[in-house]
Amino acid sequence: MSLHRKRFTLALERIQPTDWARFEQFASAFLTSEFDNLRTVASPSGDEGRDAELFSPTSEPEIVLQYSVTKHWTTKIRDTAKKVKKNLTHARQLLYVTNQQIGADGDGLKKELRTKYQLILDIRDSSFFLDRYEGDDHREAVAENLARDIVDPFLESKDVIQKKAQALTTAESRAALVFLELQWQDDGREKGLTKTAFDALVRTALRGTNPDYRLTRNQVYDLVKKIIPTDDIAFLIAETDKSLSRLNKNFIRHYPNDEFCLSHEENIRLKSRIAEVEINDQELVNDITNALKAVIPEVELADNGNLLSYLSICRISMEKFLLQRGELFVSALENGQLQHLEYGSVKRIVQDELKIPNINEEQLTNRLATVIERVLTDPSISTASYLRGIADAYTFLAFLRQTPDIQSAVKKMFSTGEIWIDTSIVLPLLAEDLLPEENWQFRKLILAAKNAGLKIKVTPGVIEEVERHINRSQTCYGLVNSGQESWDGSYPYLFSFFISTGSAQSFFSKWLENFRGNIRPEDDVSEYLKHFFSIEMTDISIDAQKADLEIRNLVKETWVNIHTNRRNRSNNGFDPLLSLRLAEHDTENYLGVIVRRQHESEKAFGYTSWWLTLDHKAFEIKPMIEQSSKIKIPLAPVMSADFLANYLAFGPLRGKVAKNMHGALPVAIDPGLVEYLSPELLEIAKSVRLSAKDKPEHVIRRDVRDALDNARRRQGDITNKGLNSVFDS
C-alpha cells in the first residue's frame, strides 16, 4: 500500500524543533536520488553556514544546502546567506530545505539574495516533498519511514481521538463519531444506513487491534453496547454479527477461537484516514481562529489564554449545536412533528459553556455565538466538506441512540415530492450570483434537491414579492447614490448583500438586470428561476381556496399579525396593505400545500408536498391557532432548509444526490445570519473603495469586506436585524 499523501503531510507538519536531526536525515536521503554527490557537513564545531554541499574534487563547493525546521524561515535564510557569502566565496547557489510551507512567499528573498549576495536561492519546502515522493520507490520508502517515526505514534495515541467529538463525553462515543464520519465518507450512498453505521461501530470496537492483540466476539458486543445503549439487544447482536461477516477477510481477520482484529492493511489505511481528519481539523481550528479575530477586539485576544479559551468554547458549542440538530431531525422522524432549531440555541449553549469571570458575559456570548454562526454558515472551502461530515456523523449517532435500525426509520420519509419555496429562499438564490460556486449555500441546496428528482416550484405571489424587492432595492440605491434623500428603514437584502461583497455600488443597477428588465419584470424573474434552477411557477391559489373557510381566515389573520408586528419592531412604519398582501401570499403557500396533501399518506413524512421557508414563524402557525381558537388544523406543511439538507443526505433519495454534491450541502442555514447594513457601514464601504481606487478590483473588494467586518465588530450584535431585510418586499 502506497503512502497516503495526508499521512505524509501530517508528518511534515508535526516535525518539531527537537526533531531537526531526524529531518536532516530524511531530507538528505530524499535528495540523494537527485544529487548523488551530496555530502553532509554539519558538525557541533560549526558548518560555516551550510549543513550539506555537493562534492567538488577540485574547488570549493558552488552549491550548498541548509536544512531547517524553524518557522522563522526568513531570518534563517538571511543569516545562512550571510555566512555562506563570508565563508564560501565560490558558492553560487543555496538550497534551503525545510518542512515549512513557503511557496510564493519566498520570491522576495530570492531577489534579495541574488542582488545582495549573488546567490541563487532554491527553496525546497513541504510542497517539494509532497509533489515528488509518489512514483519513486526510494523516495516513498524514505517518506514512509518519516511518517512511521513522526506521525504514527501520534495517530496511535488516544489524544488524536479525544480532541474530536467535543459534544460527547466518553472515549468510546468520541471514537465512534470519528469512525462514523470516515465510514460515511467511504461508503456509497446506495448502501443501507444501518450497514454503514454498524460497520463503523465494529471498526471502532476493533481499533488498535492486531494479530497480537485480539478481541473476542463478546468483547466486540460489549463495546458496541457502550456506544449505543439499547433495549433491543438481539437486534444489536445480529447487526454486529452481520458486520463482522461483511468485513471479514478484506478488513478484519477472524481467528478459530472466535477472536477478531483489524488487518494490517486496514490499520495502515485507518492511520491515513485519521491523518486526513487531523489535517482537516486543524483547518477548522484556523477557521474558528480567523472568525474570532474578525469579531473579538484585538486587545482582548492579545492574551493568548483568552484566545485558547474562546476557541475551546466555540468548538464545543458548535458541536453541541450540530448534535442537537441531528437529534431534532431524528426526533421529527420518530414523532412525526418537524420542529425548527433556532440559532438562539447557539447563544444558550455558549452561555452554558462560558465560565470566564470578570468579563461582560452577555456581550461575549453574542460575539462567540456570531463566530460559531459565521463558521457554520460560511466555512472556508477547505473545511466545508469536513463540517458536513461532522454534522452527518452527529446525525448518525442521534439515529443510533434513538433507533439502531436506521434504515427502517428513513423509510418513513417521502421518496418523491414537490417543494414550494418562498421569498426568503429565492432572494438568497439571486444574491449568490455574486459569489464563486464554492461559496454557494442556497444554490447548492436547491440544485442538489433538483438532482435528487424533487420538483421545485414557486407561486406567482412569491414572484411578485421578489420583483417588488428588486424594485425596492433599485429605489434604495437611487436615493443613497444621489445623496439628496435618506433611506427610511433597513436597507433591502439584495442591496445589503451586494455592498457587503465589496462590489462597486455603481454597478448595482447593471447587476439587477440579470434578473429582470423594465417591460415584464415578473415574467423575467420567473424565467430566470426556470432557466438556472428549473424552478417552475405554478398557481396554488385555487388549492388554497379549497381549504376550510374558518381555518383559512385564522391562518390569514395570524400571518397579518406576524407581518404587522415584524414591521413595528423594525421601525419601518406600519403599512397595513403591505402586511395584508404578504399575509395573503404566505396563507396561499401554507394552505395550498396542505390541500394538495389531502390524497397523500397521513404519515407526517410520507407527504410529498412541502413549503420551504426560512421564516421560523411558519412553524408556529399551527400551535398559535390551536392555542387561541381551540380549532385543530392539519399538520404544518413547513420544512426548514436545514431539514432539507439532512433529508438529501439521509433520506430515500440520497443515492440520487451525487457524492461530490452531498459533501457540498450546506451545514447550517438561518435567516438571522443575513448581515445588516447600516448607513454608517455603507459610508465605510464608500470610503474604503475611494481610498483604494488604484488597486485591482479583487483587492478593493477584499479591503471593503475587511473594513465592514471590523466595523460590524464595533457595532456589536446586529444579525437579528438582517431578517427584516429579507422579508420587507
Coordinates of N, CA and C in Angstrom, one line a residue, residues 294-422:
A294 N -11.9 38.3 13.7 CA -12.7 39.3 13.0 C -13.8 39.8 13.9
V295 N -14.2 39.1 14.9 CA -15.3 39.5 15.8 C -14.9 40.1 17.1
I296 N -13.8 39.5 17.8 CA -13.4 39.9 19.1 C -12.4 41.0 19.0
P297 N -12.5 42.1 19.8 CA -11.5 43.1 19.7 C -10.0 42.6 19.9
E298 N -9.1 43.2 19.2 CA -7.7 42.7 19.2 C -7.1 42.7 20.5
V299 N -7.4 43.8 21.3 CA -6.8 43.9 22.6 C -7.2 42.8 23.6
E300 N -8.4 42.2 23.3 CA -8.9 41.1 24.2 C -8.3 39.8 23.8
L301 N -7.8 39.7 22.5 CA -7.2 38.5 22.1 C -5.7 38.5 22.2
A302 N -5.2 39.7 22.7 CA -3.7 39.8 22.9 C -3.2 38.8 23.9
D303 N -4.1 38.5 24.9 CA -3.8 37.5 25.9 C -4.1 36.1 25.2
N304 N -3.1 35.3 25.0 CA -3.3 34.1 24.3 C -4.2 33.1 25.0
G305 N -4.2 33.3 26.4 CA -5.1 32.5 27.2 C -6.5 32.7 26.8
N306 N -6.9 34.0 26.5 CA -8.3 34.3 26.1 C -8.6 33.6 24.8
L307 N -7.6 33.7 23.8 CA -7.8 33.1 22.5 C -8.1 31.6 22.6
L308 N -7.3 30.9 23.4 CA -7.4 29.5 23.5 C -8.8 29.1 24.2
S309 N -9.1 29.9 25.2 CA -10.4 29.7 25.9 C -11.6 29.9 25.0
Y310 N -11.6 31.0 24.3 CA -12.7 31.3 23.3 C -12.7 30.2 22.2
L311 N -11.6 29.8 21.8 CA -11.5 28.7 20.7 C -12.2 27.5 21.2
S312 N -11.8 27.1 22.5 CA -12.4 25.9 23.0 C -13.9 26.0 23.2
I313 N -14.4 27.1 23.7 CA -15.8 27.3 23.9 C -16.6 27.3 22.5
C314 N -16.0 27.9 21.5 CA -16.6 27.9 20.2 C -16.7 26.5 19.6
R315 N -15.6 25.7 19.8 CA -15.6 24.4 19.2 C -16.6 23.5 19.9
I316 N -16.6 23.4 21.2 CA -17.6 22.5 21.9 C -19.0 23.0 21.7
S317 N -19.3 24.3 21.6 CA -20.6 24.9 21.4 C -21.1 24.5 20.0
M318 N -20.2 24.7 19.1 CA -20.6 24.3 17.7 C -21.0 22.9 17.5
E319 N -20.2 22.0 18.2 CA -20.5 20.6 18.0 C -21.8 20.2 18.8
K320 N -22.0 20.8 19.9 CA -23.2 20.6 20.7 C -24.5 21.0 19.8
F321 N -24.3 22.1 19.1 CA -25.4 22.6 18.3 C -25.7 21.6 17.2
L322 N -24.6 21.0 16.5 CA -24.8 20.0 15.5 C -25.4 18.8 16.0
L323 N -25.0 18.4 17.2 CA -25.7 17.2 17.9 C -27.1 17.4 18.1
Q324 N -27.5 18.6 18.6 CA -28.9 19.0 18.8 C -29.7 19.0 17.5
R325 N -29.1 19.5 16.4 CA -29.7 19.4 15.1 C -30.0 18.0 14.6
G326 N -29.0 17.1 14.8 CA -29.2 15.7 14.5 C -30.3 15.1 15.3
E327 N -30.3 15.4 16.6 CA -31.3 14.8 17.5 C -32.7 15.3 17.1
L328 N -32.8 16.6 16.7 CA -34.1 17.1 16.3 C -34.6 16.5 15.0
F329 N -33.7 16.2 14.0 CA -34.0 15.6 12.8 C -34.6 14.1 13.1
V330 N -33.9 13.4 13.9 CA -34.3 12.0 14.2 C -35.6 12.0 15.0
S331 N -35.7 12.9 15.9 CA -36.9 13.0 16.7 C -38.1 13.3 15.8
A332 N -37.9 14.2 14.8 CA -39.0 14.5 13.9 C -39.5 13.3 13.2
L333 N -38.6 12.4 12.8 CA -39.0 11.2 12.1 C -39.7 10.2 13.0
E334 N -39.3 10.3 14.3 CA -39.9 9.4 15.2 C -41.4 9.8 15.6
N335 N -41.5 11.1 15.9 CA -42.8 11.6 16.4 C -43.7 12.3 15.4
G336 N -43.1 12.4 14.1 CA -44.0 13.0 13.1 C -44.1 14.5 13.2
Q337 N -43.4 15.2 14.0 CA -43.5 16.6 14.2 C -42.2 17.3 13.9
L338 N -42.2 18.1 12.8 CA -41.0 18.8 12.4 C -40.9 20.1 13.2
Q339 N -39.8 20.3 13.8 CA -39.6 21.5 14.6 C -38.4 22.3 14.0
H340 N -38.3 23.5 14.4 CA -37.3 24.4 13.9 C -36.3 24.7 15.0
L341 N -35.0 24.4 14.8 CA -34.0 24.7 15.8 C -33.4 26.1 15.5
E342 N -33.8 27.0 16.3 CA -33.3 28.4 16.1 C -31.9 28.6 16.5
Y343 N -31.3 29.6 15.9 CA -29.9 29.9 16.2 C -29.8 30.5 17.6
G344 N -30.9 30.9 18.2 CA -30.9 31.3 19.6 C -30.3 30.2 20.5
S345 N -30.4 29.0 20.1 CA -29.9 27.9 20.9 C -28.3 27.9 20.9
V346 N -27.7 28.5 19.9 CA -26.3 28.7 19.9 C -25.9 29.5 21.1
K347 N -26.6 30.6 21.3 CA -26.3 31.5 22.4 C -26.5 30.8 23.8
R348 N -27.5 30.0 23.9 CA -27.8 29.3 25.1 C -26.7 28.3 25.4
I349 N -26.2 27.6 24.3 CA -25.1 26.7 24.5 C -23.8 27.4 25.0
V350 N -23.6 28.5 24.3 CA -22.4 29.3 24.7 C -22.5 29.7 26.1
Q351 N -23.6 30.2 26.6 CA -23.8 30.6 27.9 C -23.5 29.5 28.9
D352 N -23.9 28.3 28.6 CA -23.6 27.2 29.5 C -22.1 26.9 29.5
E353 N -21.4 27.1 28.4 CA -20.0 26.8 28.4 C -19.1 27.9 28.9
L354 N -19.7 29.1 29.0 CA -18.9 30.3 29.3 C -18.7 30.4 30.8
K355 N -17.5 30.1 31.2 CA -17.1 30.2 32.6 C -15.9 31.0 32.9
I356 N -15.9 32.2 32.2 CA -14.8 33.1 32.3 C -15.2 34.3 33.2
P357 N -14.6 34.6 34.3 CA -15.0 35.7 35.2 C -14.6 37.0 34.7
N358 N -15.2 38.0 35.3 CA -14.7 39.4 35.1 C -14.9 39.9 33.6
I359 N -15.8 39.4 32.9 CA -16.0 39.8 31.5 C -17.5 40.0 31.3
N360 N -17.8 41.0 30.5 CA -19.2 41.3 30.2 C -19.8 40.0 29.5
E361 N -20.5 39.2 30.2 CA -20.9 37.9 29.7 C -21.8 38.0 28.5
E362 N -22.8 38.9 28.6 CA -23.8 39.0 27.5 C -23.1 39.4 26.2
Q363 N -22.2 40.4 26.3 CA -21.6 40.8 25.1 C -20.7 39.7 24.5
L364 N -20.0 39.0 25.4 CA -19.1 38.0 24.9 C -19.9 36.8 24.4
T365 N -21.0 36.5 25.0 CA -21.9 35.4 24.5 C -22.3 35.7 23.0
N366 N -22.7 37.0 22.8 CA -23.2 37.4 21.5 C -22.0 37.3 20.5
R367 N -20.9 37.7 20.9 CA -19.7 37.6 20.0 C -19.3 36.2 19.6
L368 N -19.3 35.3 20.6 CA -18.9 33.9 20.4 C -19.9 33.2 19.6
A369 N -21.2 33.5 19.8 CA -22.3 33.0 19.0 C -22.2 33.4 17.6
T370 N -21.8 34.7 17.3 CA -21.6 35.2 16.0 C -20.4 34.4 15.3
V371 N -19.4 34.1 16.0 CA -18.2 33.4 15.5 C -18.7 32.0 15.0
I372 N -19.5 31.3 15.8 CA -20.0 30.0 15.5 C -20.9 30.0 14.3
E373 N -21.8 31.0 14.3 CA -22.7 31.2 13.1 C -21.9 31.4 11.8
R374 N -20.9 32.2 11.9 CA -20.1 32.5 10.7 C -19.4 31.3 10.2
V375 N -18.8 30.5 11.0 CA -18.1 29.3 10.6 C -19.0 28.3 10.1
L376 N -20.2 28.1 10.7 CA -21.2 27.1 10.2 C -21.8 27.5 8.9
T377 N -22.1 28.7 8.7 CA -22.8 29.1 7.5 C -21.9 29.6 6.4
D378 N -20.7 29.9 6.7 CA -19.8 30.4 5.6 C -18.4 29.8 5.9
P379 N -18.2 28.5 5.9 CA -16.9 27.9 6.2 C -16.0 28.1 5.0
S380 N -14.7 28.0 5.2 CA -13.7 28.1 4.1 C -13.9 26.9 3.2
I381 N -13.4 26.9 2.0 CA -13.5 25.8 1.1 C -12.9 24.6 1.7
S382 N -11.8 24.7 2.4 CA -11.1 23.6 2.9 C -11.9 22.8 4.0
T383 N -12.8 23.5 4.7 CA -13.4 22.9 5.9 C -14.9 22.6 5.6
A384 N -15.5 23.1 4.5 CA -16.9 23.0 4.3 C -17.3 21.5 4.3
S385 N -16.6 20.7 3.5 CA -16.9 19.3 3.4 C -16.7 18.5 4.8
Y386 N -15.6 18.9 5.5 CA -15.3 18.4 6.8 C -16.4 18.6 7.8
L387 N -16.9 19.9 7.8 CA -18.0 20.2 8.7 C -19.3 19.5 8.4
R388 N -19.5 19.3 7.1 CA -20.7 18.5 6.7 C -20.6 17.1 7.2
G389 N -19.3 16.5 7.1 CA -19.1 15.2 7.7 C -19.3 15.1 9.1
I390 N -18.9 16.1 9.9 CA -19.1 16.1 11.3 C -20.6 16.1 11.6
A391 N -21.3 17.0 10.9 CA -22.8 17.2 11.1 C -23.5 15.8 10.8
D392 N -23.1 15.2 9.8 CA -23.7 13.9 9.4 C -23.4 12.8 10.4
A393 N -22.2 12.8 11.0 CA -21.8 11.8 12.0 C -22.6 12.0 13.2
Y394 N -22.9 13.3 13.6 CA -23.7 13.5 14.8 C -25.2 13.0 14.5
T395 N -25.6 13.2 13.3 CA -27.0 12.7 13.0 C -27.0 11.2 13.0
F396 N -26.0 10.6 12.5 CA -25.9 9.1 12.6 C -26.0 8.7 14.1
L397 N -25.2 9.3 14.9 CA -25.2 9.0 16.4 C -26.5 9.2 17.0
A398 N -27.2 10.3 16.6 CA -28.6 10.5 17.1 C -29.5 9.4 16.7
F399 N -29.4 8.9 15.5 CA -30.2 7.8 15.0 C -29.9 6.6 15.8
L400 N -28.6 6.3 16.1 CA -28.3 5.0 16.8 C -28.8 5.1 18.2
R401 N -28.8 6.3 18.8 CA -29.3 6.4 20.2 C -30.8 6.2 20.2
Q402 N -31.5 6.7 19.2 CA -32.9 6.6 19.2 C -33.5 5.3 18.7
T403 N -32.8 4.8 17.6 CA -33.3 3.5 17.0 C -32.1 3.0 16.1
P404 N -31.5 1.9 16.6 CA -30.3 1.3 15.8 C -30.7 0.9 14.4
D405 N -32.0 0.6 14.2 CA -32.5 0.2 12.8 C -32.7 1.5 12.0
I406 N -31.6 2.2 11.6 CA -31.7 3.4 10.9 C -32.5 3.3 9.6
Q407 N -32.2 2.2 8.9 CA -32.8 2.1 7.5 C -34.3 2.1 7.6
S408 N -34.9 1.4 8.6 CA -36.3 1.4 8.8 C -36.9 2.8 9.1
A409 N -36.1 3.6 9.9 CA -36.6 4.9 10.2 C -36.7 5.8 9.0
V410 N -35.7 5.8 8.1 CA -35.7 6.7 7.0 C -36.7 6.3 5.9
K411 N -37.2 5.0 6.0 CA -38.2 4.6 5.0 C -39.5 5.3 5.2
K412 N -39.7 6.0 6.4 CA -40.9 6.7 6.6 C -41.0 8.0 5.8
M413 N -39.8 8.4 5.2 CA -39.8 9.6 4.5 C -40.2 9.5 3.0
F414 N -40.7 10.6 2.5 CA -41.1 10.6 1.1 C -40.0 10.4 0.1
S415 N -40.3 9.7 -1.0 CA -39.2 9.4 -2.0 C -39.5 10.1 -3.3
T416 N -40.6 10.8 -3.4 CA -40.9 11.7 -4.5 C -41.5 13.0 -3.9
G417 N -41.4 14.1 -4.5 CA -42.1 15.3 -3.9 C -41.9 16.5 -4.7
E418 N -42.7 17.5 -4.2 CA -42.6 18.9 -4.8 C -42.4 19.8 -3.6
I419 N -41.4 20.7 -3.8 CA -41.1 21.7 -2.8 C -41.4 23.1 -3.3
W420 N -42.3 23.7 -2.5 CA -42.6 25.1 -2.8 C -41.8 26.0 -2.0
I421 N -41.1 27.0 -2.7 CA -40.2 27.9 -2.0 C -40.7 29.3 -1.9
D422 N -40.4 30.0 -0.8 CA -40.9 31.3 -0.6 C -39.8 32.4 -0.9

